[in-house]
């Protein structure tokens, strides 16, 4: 069984962001980088499936500069067998249709039985790439999966809907599955597995070999939203802050009376 | 410009988000038509043509069939733009329609400024203006971003549409949300824990503050996903929507999915070390502090009142 999991390296969302000199993206300096959170669930599910299916072979794909190899090594240490690194210094400028095009071009003649990815990235948050890959490959795609099971070529999943309701859905492989937070508990790589991961295949392919589609949209401008709240900001010593807040709650609400 | 609005129905009920689609179209000053896979007993109020497919025949989730239904109407109406809610239905279907239409898709639009679509980036910390290079566009709208000044009263002109029900994806039914012992909707005071609490042991201090105030404690999604707090205490789009008299958000940055579940609270206090966290946009008071110091102190002082 051949499995592909597609991951993205993103900044830690708690970072202090700045807009870059071009004014169309965030500056990439002074940021801590990590695996897109949704993709951690995708990697975990792919690894669990590989462990369940005796003949499982799992490739992790990531597009970006040399720097994304760090994130790929984490996926390898979690249990992926090999890495397919698509070298692209300009990945942040690629829109979802191009990213999906690159992945589909890579995957098209490799007969993957299942392709996993996060339901969206934490930075762009477009939630398009998984379904676009499915459409490009002409296979079914299911989004927002919070439960996954696979048996005898049939995928049984639950999709998370608003309000906590789930839709129960099944589909025959091959298929693309996009993973929602909470699907599983992503494992922490162990030290022996981190060491083993260093010896795993991690091949780089220039993006030019795989990018065959044109961009359909572009970012004209990136900026910080105007602060809407005229809310009061309290700063200072914790004990004084507690007294101030109690005073405000007494004045503005009836909850302390 | 002709915009096709895609309404949603769930378990036989029309979702109110269809009025947000109408508000968007109004802002775009465009002609509209609407598609609904639903029921003729739950129609939107809409002054225009509604293409209606019977959900009991095709299934409320059937991407192949819904895609074909929408594409048929796109062709018939010569639509320039197709608009969905950025929901579990919309983000699943929109890329399929965009792909078939050779259209750019702009996801989670929060605003339109002089015809330019604005979308959030990085947990709403940043925004970007998007321009498209294609003749046709597919758009999904952030929940709650667009609203009508007044709800329409007109009944739509209904035109039934049909498609073969088959498809590669088999939808077998819904699983209801876990019913828990806690109905946060009834609580007058809610203190919620976010990722900023750092470790599961700190849930206790959030619960203690809630108890001191005579309220309940809740949590944001990451805390529930980490299994530090049970799902029936989750506030947000995929949990409960609450509007208590007082909501105290502790270590919650304010992802849109969380804000959607609590922003109608009467009085909102946020406790966060990050002054720029999006939760500040909805908070009446933002306490810039380490909650691990501040919350126990506040609890003590409230207990002493």
CSV table of N, CA and C in Angstrom, one decimal, chain A residues 24-107:
chain,number,residue,atom,x,y,z
A,24,UNK,N,3.6,42.3,0.4
A,24,UNK,CA,2.6,41.3,0.0
A,24,UNK,C,2.7,40.0,0.8
A,25,UNK,N,3.6,39.9,1.8
A,25,UNK,CA,3.7,38.7,2.6
A,25,UNK,C,4.3,39.1,4.0
A,26,UNK,N,4.3,38.2,4.9
A,26,UNK,CA,4.9,38.5,6.2
A,26,UNK,C,6.5,38.2,6.1
A,27,UNK,N,7.2,39.0,6.8
A,27,UNK,CA,8.7,38.9,6.8
A,27,UNK,C,9.0,37.5,7.4
A,28,UNK,N,10.0,36.8,6.7
A,28,UNK,CA,10.3,35.5,7.2
A,28,UNK,C,11.4,35.4,8.2
A,29,UNK,N,12.0,36.6,8.5
A,29,UNK,CA,13.0,36.6,9.5
A,29,UNK,C,12.4,36.6,10.9
A,30,UNK,N,13.2,36.2,11.9
A,30,UNK,CA,12.8,36.3,13.3
A,30,UNK,C,11.6,35.5,13.6
A,31,UNK,N,11.4,34.4,12.9
A,31,UNK,CA,10.2,33.6,13.2
A,31,UNK,C,10.6,32.2,13.6
A,32,UNK,N,9.9,31.6,14.5
A,32,UNK,CA,10.1,30.1,14.8
A,32,UNK,C,9.2,29.3,13.8
A,33,UNK,N,9.8,28.3,13.2
A,33,UNK,CA,9.1,27.5,12.2
A,33,UNK,C,8.7,26.1,12.7
A,34,UNK,N,7.6,25.6,12.3
A,34,UNK,CA,7.2,24.3,12.8
A,34,UNK,C,6.3,23.7,11.7
A,35,UNK,N,5.9,22.4,12.0
A,35,UNK,CA,5.0,21.8,11.1
A,35,UNK,C,3.6,22.3,11.3
A,36,UNK,N,2.9,22.6,10.1
A,36,UNK,CA,1.5,23.1,10.2
A,36,UNK,C,0.7,22.1,11.1
A,37,UNK,N,0.0,22.7,12.0
A,37,UNK,CA,-0.6,21.8,13.1
A,37,UNK,C,-1.5,20.8,12.5
A,38,UNK,N,-2.3,21.2,11.5
A,38,UNK,CA,-3.2,20.2,10.9
A,38,UNK,C,-2.5,19.0,10.2
A,39,UNK,N,-1.3,19.4,9.7
A,39,UNK,CA,-0.5,18.3,9.0
A,39,UNK,C,0.1,17.3,10.0
A,40,UNK,N,0.3,17.7,11.3
A,40,UNK,CA,0.7,16.8,12.3
A,40,UNK,C,-0.3,15.6,12.5
A,41,UNK,N,-1.5,16.0,12.4
A,41,UNK,CA,-2.6,14.9,12.5
A,41,UNK,C,-2.6,14.1,11.2
A,42,UNK,N,-2.3,14.7,10.1
A,42,UNK,CA,-2.2,14.0,8.8
A,42,UNK,C,-1.0,13.0,8.9
A,43,UNK,N,0.1,13.4,9.3
A,43,UNK,CA,1.3,12.5,9.4
A,43,UNK,C,1.0,11.4,10.4
A,44,UNK,N,0.4,11.7,11.6
A,44,UNK,CA,0.1,10.6,12.5
A,44,UNK,C,-0.8,9.6,11.9
A,45,UNK,N,-1.9,10.1,11.2
A,45,UNK,CA,-2.8,9.1,10.7
A,45,UNK,C,-2.2,8.3,9.6
A,46,UNK,N,-1.4,8.9,8.8
A,46,UNK,CA,-0.7,8.1,7.7
A,46,UNK,C,0.3,7.1,8.3
A,47,UNK,N,1.0,7.5,9.4
A,47,UNK,CA,1.9,6.5,10.1
A,47,UNK,C,1.1,5.4,10.7
A,48,UNK,N,-0.1,5.7,11.3
A,48,UNK,CA,-0.9,4.6,11.9
A,48,UNK,C,-1.4,3.7,10.8
A,49,UNK,N,-1.7,4.2,9.7
A,49,UNK,CA,-2.2,3.4,8.6
A,49,UNK,C,-1.1,2.5,8.1
A,50,UNK,N,0.1,3.0,7.9
A,50,UNK,CA,1.2,2.3,7.5
A,50,UNK,C,1.5,1.1,8.5
A,51,UNK,N,1.4,1.4,9.7
A,51,UNK,CA,1.6,0.4,10.7
A,51,UNK,C,0.6,-0.7,10.7
A,52,UNK,N,-0.6,-0.3,10.4
A,52,UNK,CA,-1.7,-1.3,10.3
A,52,UNK,C,-1.6,-2.2,9.1
A,53,UNK,N,-1.3,-1.6,7.9
A,53,UNK,CA,-1.1,-2.3,6.7
A,53,UNK,C,0.3,-2.8,6.6
A,54,UNK,N,0.5,-4.1,6.5
A,54,UNK,CA,1.9,-4.7,6.6
A,54,UNK,C,2.8,-4.2,5.5
A,55,UNK,N,2.2,-4.0,4.3
A,55,UNK,CA,3.1,-3.6,3.2
A,55,UNK,C,3.1,-2.1,2.9
A,56,UNK,N,2.7,-1.3,4.0
A,56,UNK,CA,2.6,0.1,3.9
A,56,UNK,C,3.9,0.8,3.5
A,57,UNK,N,3.9,1.7,2.6
A,57,UNK,CA,5.1,2.5,2.3
A,57,UNK,C,4.6,4.0,2.2
A,58,UNK,N,5.3,4.8,3.1
A,58,UNK,CA,4.8,6.2,3.3
A,58,UNK,C,5.8,7.2,2.9
A,59,UNK,N,5.4,8.1,2.0
A,59,UNK,CA,6.2,9.2,1.6
A,59,UNK,C,5.7,10.5,2.1
A,60,UNK,N,6.6,11.3,2.6
A,60,UNK,CA,6.2,12.7,3.1
A,60,UNK,C,6.7,13.7,2.1
A,61,UNK,N,5.8,14.6,1.6
A,61,UNK,CA,6.1,15.6,0.6
A,61,UNK,C,6.0,17.0,1.3
A,62,UNK,N,7.0,17.8,0.9
A,62,UNK,CA,7.0,19.2,1.4
A,62,UNK,C,7.6,20.1,0.4
A,63,UNK,N,7.0,21.3,0.2
A,63,UNK,CA,7.5,22.2,-0.8
A,63,UNK,C,8.2,23.4,-0.1
A,64,UNK,N,9.4,23.8,-0.5
A,64,UNK,CA,10.0,25.0,0.2
A,64,UNK,C,11.5,25.0,0.0
A,65,UNK,N,12.1,25.9,0.8
A,65,UNK,CA,13.6,26.0,0.7
A,65,UNK,C,14.2,24.9,1.5
A,66,UNK,N,15.5,24.9,1.6
A,66,UNK,CA,16.3,23.9,2.4
A,66,UNK,C,15.7,23.8,3.8
A,67,UNK,N,15.3,24.9,4.3
A,67,UNK,CA,14.8,25.0,5.7
A,67,UNK,C,13.7,24.1,6.0
A,68,UNK,N,12.8,23.7,5.1
A,68,UNK,CA,11.7,22.9,5.4
A,68,UNK,C,12.1,21.4,5.6
A,69,UNK,N,13.4,21.1,5.3
A,69,UNK,CA,13.8,19.7,5.6
A,69,UNK,C,13.8,19.4,7.1
A,70,UNK,N,13.9,20.5,7.9
A,70,UNK,CA,13.9,20.3,9.4
A,70,UNK,C,12.5,19.7,9.7
A,71,UNK,N,11.5,20.3,9.2
A,71,UNK,CA,10.1,19.8,9.4
A,71,UNK,C,9.9,18.4,8.8
A,72,UNK,N,10.5,18.2,7.7
A,72,UNK,CA,10.3,16.9,7.0
A,72,UNK,C,11.0,15.8,7.9
A,73,UNK,N,12.1,16.2,8.6
A,73,UNK,CA,12.8,15.2,9.4
A,73,UNK,C,12.0,14.8,10.6
A,74,UNK,N,11.1,15.8,11.1
A,74,UNK,CA,10.2,15.4,12.1
A,74,UNK,C,9.2,14.4,11.7
A,75,UNK,N,8.7,14.6,10.4
A,75,UNK,CA,7.7,13.6,9.9
A,75,UNK,C,8.4,12.2,9.7
A,76,UNK,N,9.7,12.2,9.3
A,76,UNK,CA,10.4,11.0,9.1
A,76,UNK,C,10.6,10.3,10.5
A,77,UNK,N,10.9,11.1,11.5
A,77,UNK,CA,11.1,10.6,12.8
A,77,UNK,C,9.8,10.1,13.4
A,78,UNK,N,8.7,10.6,13.0
A,78,UNK,CA,7.4,10.1,13.4
A,78,UNK,C,7.0,8.8,12.7
A,79,UNK,N,7.7,8.5,11.6
A,79,UNK,CA,7.5,7.2,11.0
A,79,UNK,C,7.3,7.1,9.5
A,80,UNK,N,7.4,8.3,8.8
A,80,UNK,CA,7.4,8.3,7.4
A,80,UNK,C,8.6,7.5,6.9
A,81,UNK,N,8.5,6.8,5.7
A,81,UNK,CA,9.6,6.1,5.2
A,81,UNK,C,10.6,6.9,4.4
A,82,UNK,N,10.1,7.8,3.6
A,82,UNK,CA,11.0,8.6,2.7
A,82,UNK,C,10.4,10.0,2.5
A,83,UNK,N,11.3,10.9,2.2
A,83,UNK,CA,10.9,12.3,2.0
A,83,UNK,C,11.0,12.7,0.6
A,84,UNK,N,10.0,13.4,0.0
A,84,UNK,CA,10.1,14.0,-1.3
A,84,UNK,C,10.1,15.6,-1.1
A,85,UNK,N,11.3,16.2,-1.2
A,85,UNK,CA,11.4,17.6,-1.0
A,85,UNK,C,11.3,18.3,-2.3
A,86,UNK,N,10.4,19.2,-2.5
A,86,UNK,CA,10.3,20.0,-3.7
A,86,UNK,C,10.9,21.3,-3.4
A,87,UNK,N,12.1,21.6,-4.0
A,87,UNK,CA,12.8,22.8,-3.7
A,87,UNK,C,12.2,24.0,-4.4
A,88,UNK,N,11.8,24.9,-3.5
A,88,UNK,CA,11.2,26.2,-4.0
A,88,UNK,C,11.5,27.3,-3.1
A,89,UNK,N,12.3,28.3,-3.5
A,89,UNK,CA,12.6,29.4,-2.6
A,89,UNK,C,11.4,30.4,-2.5
A,90,UNK,N,10.5,30.2,-3.5
A,90,UNK,CA,9.4,31.2,-3.6
A,90,UNK,C,8.1,30.6,-3.2
A,91,UNK,N,8.1,29.6,-2.3
A,91,UNK,CA,6.9,28.9,-2.0
A,91,UNK,C,5.8,29.8,-1.4
A,92,UNK,N,6.2,30.8,-0.6
A,92,UNK,CA,5.1,31.6,0.0
A,92,UNK,C,4.3,32.4,-1.0
A,93,UNK,N,4.9,32.6,-2.2
A,93,UNK,CA,4.2,33.3,-3.2
A,93,UNK,C,3.2,32.5,-4.0
A,94,UNK,N,3.4,31.1,-3.9
A,94,UNK,CA,2.5,30.2,-4.6
A,94,UNK,C,1.1,30.2,-4.0
A,95,UNK,N,0.1,30.2,-4.9
A,95,UNK,CA,-1.2,30.2,-4.4
A,95,UNK,C,-1.7,28.7,-4.4
A,96,UNK,N,-2.9,28.4,-3.7
A,96,UNK,CA,-3.3,27.0,-3.6
A,96,UNK,C,-3.3,26.2,-4.9
A,97,UNK,N,-3.8,26.8,-6.0
A,97,UNK,CA,-3.9,26.1,-7.2
A,97,UNK,C,-2.5,25.6,-7.7
A,98,UNK,N,-1.5,26.5,-7.5
A,98,UNK,CA,-0.2,26.1,-7.9
A,98,UNK,C,0.4,25.0,-7.0
A,99,UNK,N,0.2,25.1,-5.7
A,99,UNK,CA,0.7,24.1,-4.8
A,99,UNK,C,0.0,22.7,-5.1
A,100,UNK,N,-1.3,22.8,-5.3
A,100,UNK,CA,-2.0,21.5,-5.7
A,100,UNK,C,-1.5,21.0,-7.0
A,101,UNK,N,-1.2,21.9,-7.9
A,101,UNK,CA,-0.7,21.4,-9.2
A,101,UNK,C,0.7,20.7,-9.1
A,102,UNK,N,1.5,21.2,-8.2
A,102,UNK,CA,2.9,20.6,-8.0
A,102,UNK,C,2.7,19.2,-7.4
A,103,UNK,N,1.8,19.2,-6.4
A,103,UNK,CA,1.6,17.9,-5.7
A,103,UNK,C,1.0,16.8,-6.6
A,104,UNK,N,0.0,17.3,-7.4
A,104,UNK,CA,-0.7,16.3,-8.3
A,104,UNK,C,0.3,15.9,-9.4
A,105,UNK,N,1.2,16.8,-9.9
A,105,UNK,CA,2.2,16.4,-10.9
A,105,UNK,C,3.1,15.4,-10.3
A,106,UNK,N,3.5,15.6,-9.1
A,106,UNK,CA,4.4,14.6,-8.4
A,106,UNK,C,3.7,13.2,-8.3
A,107,UNK,N,2.4,13.3,-7.9
A,107,UNK,CA,1.7,12.0,-7.5
A,107,UNK,C,1.1,11.3,-8.7
